[in-house]
């Protein structure tokens, strides 16, 4: 890993402007605040990226002597009651005691056309987005070729190193037919399934599945693959953080805290 040897790095404000300029959070209706969630030291030389601002990631960033953490899932979400107790107190106490900045970008990180979670997941799987679909155009569609839906599921599981829950299309559809059009949206995008079907997908890949989607897959004749929320969202945060770090001559390291969900 290249470590920056300059004395000063860049200011917190410059780093926030770099992230905001790249991800354009003002374009999105989101579930929590995007940008700087916890203020730390004024100068930044080393960024640690990760998926979620868990205590384990914060502790690992402290051990790595990071000045800033960049994540997809931050600490604050709409609907929280605002009390700083228990796990929230513990995470904040670590960040504040070590003067570490926490930057978090949710939907803007999913959506970025080159470095976002969806495009980077597609890159890992060998899929090039041809079209967007769903609310705020977060989902992607690609032309692919797999012998059948099981071959698709095997490929996703192998690349992501995570078990895939596969609901094949129902009896009305041919489960053995080739898959030539796939749609995907990382994380908890269960609600995008019907939009994926409307976009012409024969299979939809996301992180999670809820009870209604299994029935819909059978009834709509479109396969549903749940490949893990964390597993599908491991790629955007390090891509963005590495891009900005390289731009400004900062050190960057991605720390992947395992999560079976």
mmCIF file of C-alpha atoms in Angstrom:
data_model
loop_
_atom_site.group_PDB
_atom_site.id
_atom_site.type_symbol
_atom_site.label_atom_id
_atom_site.label_comp_id
_atom_site.label_asym_id
_atom_site.label_seq_id
_atom_site.Cartn_x
_atom_site.Cartn_y
_atom_site.Cartn_z
ATOM 1 C CA UNK A 1 0.000 0.000 0.000
ATOM 2 C CA UNK A 2 1.336 3.441 -0.913
ATOM 3 C CA UNK A 3 1.573 5.674 2.154
ATOM 4 C CA UNK A 4 1.553 9.419 1.627
ATOM 5 C CA UNK A 5 4.725 11.063 2.884
ATOM 6 C CA UNK A 6 3.594 14.677 2.698
ATOM 7 C CA UNK A 7 3.352 16.550 5.986
ATOM 8 C CA UNK A 8 -0.127 17.974 5.627
ATOM 9 C CA UNK A 9 -2.492 15.847 3.503
ATOM 10 C CA UNK A 10 -5.669 17.773 2.800
ATOM 11 C CA UNK A 11 -8.242 19.497 4.956
ATOM 12 C CA UNK A 12 -11.478 17.909 6.087
ATOM 13 C CA UNK A 13 -13.352 20.537 4.066
ATOM 14 C CA UNK A 14 -11.428 19.708 0.894
ATOM 15 C CA UNK A 15 -12.127 16.003 1.357
ATOM 16 C CA UNK A 16 -15.845 16.639 1.892
ATOM 17 C CA UNK A 17 -15.923 18.776 -1.253
ATOM 18 C CA UNK A 18 -14.151 16.017 -3.193
ATOM 19 C CA UNK A 19 -16.663 13.364 -2.087
ATOM 20 C CA UNK A 20 -19.668 15.656 -2.614
ATOM 21 C CA UNK A 21 -18.416 16.741 -6.028
ATOM 22 C CA UNK A 22 -18.038 13.124 -7.132
ATOM 23 C CA UNK A 23 -21.212 11.656 -5.628
ATOM 24 C CA UNK A 24 -23.595 14.664 -5.847
ATOM 25 C CA UNK A 25 -25.756 13.780 -2.823
ATOM 26 C CA UNK A 26 -28.096 16.732 -3.467
ATOM 27 C CA UNK A 27 -29.565 14.755 -6.390
ATOM 28 C CA UNK A 28 -30.992 12.034 -4.131
ATOM 29 C CA UNK A 29 -33.856 11.557 -1.700
ATOM 30 C CA UNK A 30 -32.210 9.398 0.939
ATOM 31 C CA UNK A 31 -32.842 7.692 4.291
ATOM 32 C CA UNK A 32 -30.231 9.641 6.236
ATOM 33 C CA UNK A 33 -27.567 12.356 5.977
ATOM 34 C CA UNK A 34 -24.912 11.971 3.259
ATOM 35 C CA UNK A 35 -21.470 13.480 3.751
ATOM 36 C CA UNK A 36 -19.611 14.186 6.988
ATOM 37 C CA UNK A 37 -21.506 12.444 9.805
ATOM 38 C CA UNK A 38 -18.924 12.747 12.572
ATOM 39 C CA UNK A 39 -16.305 15.506 12.622
ATOM 40 C CA UNK A 40 -12.738 14.545 13.475
ATOM 41 C CA UNK A 41 -9.314 16.113 12.968
ATOM 42 C CA UNK A 42 -8.887 18.944 10.468
ATOM 43 C CA UNK A 43 -6.119 17.352 8.339
ATOM 44 C CA UNK A 44 -6.432 14.019 6.581
ATOM 45 C CA UNK A 45 -3.648 11.818 5.210
ATOM 46 C CA UNK A 46 -5.088 8.294 5.474
ATOM 47 C CA UNK A 47 -8.616 7.127 4.578
ATOM 48 C CA UNK A 48 -10.019 3.736 5.557
ATOM 49 C CA UNK A 49 -13.024 2.568 3.557
ATOM 50 C CA UNK A 50 -15.560 -0.080 4.543
ATOM 51 C CA UNK A 51 -19.187 -1.040 4.029
ATOM 52 C CA UNK A 52 -20.667 -0.203 7.446
ATOM 53 C CA UNK A 53 -19.582 2.031 10.353
ATOM 54 C CA UNK A 54 -19.580 -0.890 12.781
ATOM 55 C CA UNK A 55 -17.525 -0.891 15.961
ATOM 56 C CA UNK A 56 -15.236 -3.510 14.391
ATOM 57 C CA UNK A 57 -14.503 -1.235 11.410
ATOM 58 C CA UNK A 58 -13.902 1.778 13.662
ATOM 59 C CA UNK A 59 -11.494 -0.247 15.831
ATOM 60 C CA UNK A 60 -9.666 -1.484 12.731
ATOM 61 C CA UNK A 61 -9.403 2.100 11.425
ATOM 62 C CA UNK A 62 -7.951 3.221 14.759
ATOM 63 C CA UNK A 63 -5.368 0.417 14.548
ATOM 64 C CA UNK A 64 -4.529 1.535 10.985
ATOM 65 C CA UNK A 65 -4.043 5.126 12.228
ATOM 66 C CA UNK A 66 -6.727 6.450 9.883
ATOM 67 C CA UNK A 67 -7.789 10.086 9.873
ATOM 68 C CA UNK A 68 -11.094 9.398 8.115
ATOM 69 C CA UNK A 69 -13.474 6.511 7.514
ATOM 70 C CA UNK A 70 -15.570 6.335 4.344
ATOM 71 C CA UNK A 71 -18.603 4.005 4.372
ATOM 72 C CA UNK A 72 -21.872 3.171 2.636
ATOM 73 C CA UNK A 73 -23.834 2.609 5.866
ATOM 74 C CA UNK A 74 -23.222 5.409 8.340
ATOM 75 C CA UNK A 75 -24.458 5.888 11.901
ATOM 76 C CA UNK A 76 -27.541 8.037 11.383
ATOM 77 C CA UNK A 77 -30.814 7.121 9.684
ATOM 78 C CA UNK A 78 -34.235 8.657 9.394
ATOM 79 C CA UNK A 79 -36.516 7.432 12.192
ATOM 80 C CA UNK A 80 -33.883 7.019 14.903
ATOM 81 C CA UNK A 81 -34.863 8.556 18.228
ATOM 82 C CA UNK A 82 -31.534 10.369 18.644
ATOM 83 C CA UNK A 83 -30.414 8.925 21.963
ATOM 84 C CA UNK A 84 -26.671 8.277 22.350
ATOM 85 C CA UNK A 85 -26.703 5.086 24.406
ATOM 86 C CA UNK A 86 -25.480 1.490 24.085
ATOM 87 C CA UNK A 87 -23.920 0.576 20.741
ATOM 88 C CA UNK A 88 -24.330 4.121 19.375
ATOM 89 C CA UNK A 89 -22.495 5.595 22.363
ATOM 90 C CA UNK A 90 -19.694 3.042 21.976
ATOM 91 C CA UNK A 91 -19.169 3.771 18.254
ATOM 92 C CA UNK A 92 -19.291 7.552 18.719
ATOM 93 C CA UNK A 93 -17.013 7.410 21.743
ATOM 94 C CA UNK A 94 -14.328 5.607 19.707
ATOM 95 C CA UNK A 95 -14.577 8.057 16.797
ATOM 96 C CA UNK A 96 -14.476 11.125 19.034
ATOM 97 C CA UNK A 97 -11.726 9.832 21.343
ATOM 98 C CA UNK A 98 -9.468 9.196 18.348
ATOM 99 C CA UNK A 99 -10.543 12.313 16.417
ATOM 100 C CA UNK A 100 -11.544 10.323 13.304
ATOM 101 C CA UNK A 101 -13.851 11.779 10.652
ATOM 102 C CA UNK A 102 -16.742 9.617 9.464
ATOM 103 C CA UNK A 103 -18.027 10.138 5.920
ATOM 104 C CA UNK A 104 -21.073 8.156 4.753
ATOM 105 C CA UNK A 105 -22.855 8.096 1.386
ATOM 106 C CA UNK A 106 -25.839 5.819 0.882
ATOM 107 C CA UNK A 107 -27.866 6.103 -2.358
ATOM 108 C CA UNK A 108 -25.309 8.407 -4.064
ATOM 109 C CA UNK A 109 -22.737 5.625 -3.626
ATOM 110 C CA UNK A 110 -25.125 3.032 -5.079
ATOM 111 C CA UNK A 111 -25.809 5.167 -8.128
ATOM 112 C CA UNK A 112 -22.457 6.575 -9.316
ATOM 113 C CA UNK A 113 -22.019 5.715 -13.000
ATOM 114 C CA UNK A 114 -18.390 4.566 -12.752
ATOM 115 C CA UNK A 115 -17.504 3.923 -9.107
ATOM 116 C CA UNK A 116 -20.880 3.126 -7.521
ATOM 117 C CA UNK A 117 -21.960 -0.126 -5.900
ATOM 118 C CA UNK A 118 -24.144 -1.207 -8.804
ATOM 119 C CA UNK A 119 -21.669 -0.532 -11.607
ATOM 120 C CA UNK A 120 -18.757 -2.021 -9.619
ATOM 121 C CA UNK A 121 -20.768 -5.153 -8.793
ATOM 122 C CA UNK A 122 -21.544 -5.487 -12.491
ATOM 123 C CA UNK A 123 -17.831 -5.098 -13.266
ATOM 124 C CA UNK A 124 -16.953 -7.888 -10.815
ATOM 125 C CA UNK A 125 -19.546 -10.167 -12.448
ATOM 126 C CA UNK A 126 -18.523 -9.238 -15.982
ATOM 127 C CA UNK A 127 -21.720 -7.306 -16.765
ATOM 128 C CA UNK A 128 -21.802 -3.930 -18.516
ATOM 129 C CA UNK A 129 -24.893 -1.824 -17.712
ATOM 130 C CA UNK A 130 -26.946 -1.059 -20.822
ATOM 131 C CA UNK A 131 -29.855 0.629 -19.070
ATOM 132 C CA UNK A 132 -31.052 1.843 -15.667
ATOM 133 C CA UNK A 133 -34.358 1.125 -13.973
ATOM 134 C CA UNK A 134 -36.250 1.569 -10.719
ATOM 135 C CA UNK A 135 -36.692 4.447 -8.315
ATOM 136 C CA UNK A 136 -33.968 7.120 -8.758
ATOM 137 C CA UNK A 137 -32.478 4.940 -11.555
ATOM 138 C CA UNK A 138 -30.443 2.886 -9.095
ATOM 139 C CA UNK A 139 -30.879 -0.497 -10.829
ATOM 140 C CA UNK A 140 -28.880 -1.745 -13.834
ATOM 141 C CA UNK A 141 -29.690 -4.058 -16.761
ATOM 142 C CA UNK A 142 -27.173 -5.972 -18.902
ATOM 143 C CA UNK A 143 -27.118 -8.432 -21.791
ATOM 144 C CA UNK A 144 -25.534 -11.707 -20.627
ATOM 145 C CA UNK A 145 -25.389 -15.355 -21.609
ATOM 146 C CA UNK A 146 -25.835 -18.193 -19.141
ATOM 147 C CA UNK A 147 -27.030 -21.687 -20.029
ATOM 148 C CA UNK A 148 -29.739 -21.465 -17.366
ATOM 149 C CA UNK A 149 -30.589 -19.737 -14.118
ATOM 150 C CA UNK A 150 -28.553 -22.218 -12.044
ATOM 151 C CA UNK A 151 -25.436 -21.362 -14.076
ATOM 152 C CA UNK A 152 -26.105 -17.689 -13.316
ATOM 153 C CA UNK A 153 -26.503 -18.397 -9.593
ATOM 154 C CA UNK A 154 -23.298 -20.473 -9.546
ATOM 155 C CA UNK A 155 -21.366 -17.640 -11.221
ATOM 156 C CA UNK A 156 -22.638 -15.025 -8.734
ATOM 157 C CA UNK A 157 -21.873 -17.259 -5.733
ATOM 158 C CA UNK A 158 -18.365 -18.006 -6.999
ATOM 159 C CA UNK A 159 -17.457 -14.370 -7.723
ATOM 160 C CA UNK A 160 -18.925 -12.972 -4.484
ATOM 161 C CA UNK A 161 -17.765 -15.907 -2.339
ATOM 162 C CA UNK A 162 -21.200 -15.931 -0.720
ATOM 163 C CA UNK A 163 -24.148 -18.367 -0.836
ATOM 164 C CA UNK A 164 -26.966 -17.346 -3.174
ATOM 165 C CA UNK A 165 -30.645 -17.870 -2.379
ATOM 166 C CA UNK A 166 -32.207 -18.729 -5.734
ATOM 167 C CA UNK A 167 -35.928 -18.722 -6.423
ATOM 168 C CA UNK A 168 -36.295 -20.074 -9.971
ATOM 169 C CA UNK A 169 -39.159 -18.964 -12.191
ATOM 170 C CA UNK A 170 -42.403 -20.851 -11.696
ATOM 171 C CA UNK A 171 -43.806 -23.790 -13.635
ATOM 172 C CA UNK A 172 -45.111 -21.515 -16.385
ATOM 173 C CA UNK A 173 -41.551 -20.499 -17.286
ATOM 174 C CA UNK A 174 -38.792 -22.823 -18.453
ATOM 175 C CA UNK A 175 -36.211 -22.933 -15.675
ATOM 176 C CA UNK A 176 -33.749 -24.495 -18.127
ATOM 177 C CA UNK A 177 -33.925 -21.682 -20.687
ATOM 178 C CA UNK A 178 -30.811 -19.532 -21.328
ATOM 179 C CA UNK A 179 -30.539 -16.260 -19.419
ATOM 180 C CA UNK A 180 -29.736 -13.372 -21.774
ATOM 181 C CA UNK A 181 -30.947 -10.317 -19.817
ATOM 182 C CA UNK A 182 -30.217 -9.748 -16.133
ATOM 183 C CA UNK A 183 -31.103 -6.853 -13.828
ATOM 184 C CA UNK A 184 -29.483 -6.056 -10.505
ATOM 185 C CA UNK A 185 -29.521 -3.601 -7.617
ATOM 186 C CA UNK A 186 -27.237 -4.046 -4.620
ATOM 187 C CA UNK A 187 -28.216 -4.367 -0.966
ATOM 188 C CA UNK A 188 -31.825 -4.422 0.217
ATOM 189 C CA UNK A 189 -33.524 -3.806 -3.139
ATOM 190 C CA UNK A 190 -36.410 -6.263 -2.809
ATOM 191 C CA UNK A 191 -38.859 -3.548 -3.835
ATOM 192 C CA UNK A 192 -37.106 -3.178 -7.217
ATOM 193 C CA UNK A 193 -38.101 -6.665 -8.376
ATOM 194 C CA UNK A 194 -41.243 -5.694 -10.286
ATOM 195 C CA UNK A 195 -39.407 -2.779 -11.945
ATOM 196 C CA UNK A 196 -36.705 -5.251 -13.016
ATOM 197 C CA UNK A 197 -39.382 -7.473 -14.544
ATOM 198 C CA UNK A 198 -40.839 -4.449 -16.359
ATOM 199 C CA UNK A 199 -37.321 -3.723 -17.679
ATOM 200 C CA UNK A 200 -37.343 -7.108 -19.393
ATOM 201 C CA UNK A 201 -35.102 -9.054 -17.017
ATOM 202 C CA UNK A 202 -35.218 -12.844 -16.928
ATOM 203 C CA UNK A 203 -33.417 -12.779 -13.581
ATOM 204 C CA UNK A 204 -32.942 -10.194 -10.822
ATOM 205 C CA UNK A 205 -29.906 -10.111 -8.521
ATOM 206 C CA UNK A 206 -29.857 -8.194 -5.238
ATOM 207 C CA UNK A 207 -28.671 -8.638 -1.671
ATOM 208 C CA UNK A 208 -31.765 -9.761 0.217
ATOM 209 C CA UNK A 209 -35.099 -11.468 -0.273
ATOM 210 C CA UNK A 210 -38.312 -10.996 1.698
ATOM 211 C CA UNK A 211 -41.275 -13.357 1.779
ATOM 212 C CA UNK A 212 -43.387 -11.775 -1.018
ATOM 213 C CA UNK A 213 -40.649 -11.960 -3.663
ATOM 214 C CA UNK A 214 -40.506 -15.764 -3.683
ATOM 215 C CA UNK A 215 -44.163 -15.895 -4.726
ATOM 216 C CA UNK A 216 -43.701 -13.116 -7.271
ATOM 217 C CA UNK A 217 -40.739 -14.888 -8.879
ATOM 218 C CA UNK A 218 -42.840 -18.004 -9.424
ATOM 219 C CA UNK A 219 -45.869 -16.091 -10.622
ATOM 220 C CA UNK A 220 -44.039 -13.619 -12.882
ATOM 221 C CA UNK A 221 -41.711 -16.206 -14.392
ATOM 222 C CA UNK A 222 -38.549 -14.275 -13.472
ATOM 223 C CA UNK A 223 -35.795 -15.737 -11.285
ATOM 224 C CA UNK A 224 -34.826 -13.959 -8.051
ATOM 225 C CA UNK A 225 -31.298 -14.252 -6.644
ATOM 226 C CA UNK A 226 -30.372 -12.917 -3.178
ATOM 227 C CA UNK A 227 -26.573 -12.852 -2.915
ATOM 228 C CA UNK A 228 -26.041 -11.050 0.409
ATOM 229 C CA UNK A 229 -26.490 -7.386 1.345
ATOM 230 C CA UNK A 230 -22.874 -6.981 2.433
ATOM 231 C CA UNK A 231 -21.491 -9.202 -0.341
ATOM 232 C CA UNK A 232 -23.135 -7.141 -3.084
ATOM 233 C CA UNK A 233 -22.072 -3.797 -1.544
ATOM 234 C CA UNK A 234 -18.344 -4.392 -0.979
ATOM 235 C CA UNK A 235 -17.155 -2.633 -4.122
ATOM 236 C CA UNK A 236 -18.364 0.981 -4.238
ATOM 237 C CA UNK A 237 -16.803 2.365 -1.050
ATOM 238 C CA UNK A 238 -13.223 1.257 -1.814
ATOM 239 C CA UNK A 239 -13.569 2.379 -5.451
ATOM 240 C CA UNK A 240 -14.634 5.913 -4.469
ATOM 241 C CA UNK A 241 -12.181 6.238 -1.578
ATOM 242 C CA UNK A 242 -9.273 4.952 -3.703
ATOM 243 C CA UNK A 243 -10.187 7.382 -6.505
ATOM 244 C CA UNK A 244 -10.242 10.404 -4.198
ATOM 245 C CA UNK A 245 -7.120 9.268 -2.314
ATOM 246 C CA UNK A 246 -5.191 8.936 -5.567
ATOM 247 C CA UNK A 247 -6.449 12.340 -6.720
ATOM 248 C CA UNK A 248 -5.125 14.016 -3.565
ATOM 249 C CA UNK A 249 -2.062 11.883 -2.814
ATOM 250 C CA UNK A 250 -3.560 10.275 0.298
ATOM 251 C CA UNK A 251 -3.113 6.786 1.687
ATOM 252 C CA UNK A 252 -6.136 4.483 1.421
ATOM 253 C CA UNK A 253 -6.942 1.022 2.724
ATOM 254 C CA UNK A 254 -10.159 -0.994 2.419
ATOM 255 C CA UNK A 255 -11.045 -3.028 5.488
ATOM 256 C CA UNK A 256 -13.679 -5.686 4.838
ATOM 257 C CA UNK A 257 -15.465 -6.643 8.058
ATOM 258 C CA UNK A 258 -17.147 -9.980 7.317
ATOM 259 C CA UNK A 259 -20.934 -10.061 7.496
ATOM 260 C CA UNK A 260 -22.991 -13.148 6.570
ATOM 261 C CA UNK A 261 -26.141 -11.077 5.914
#
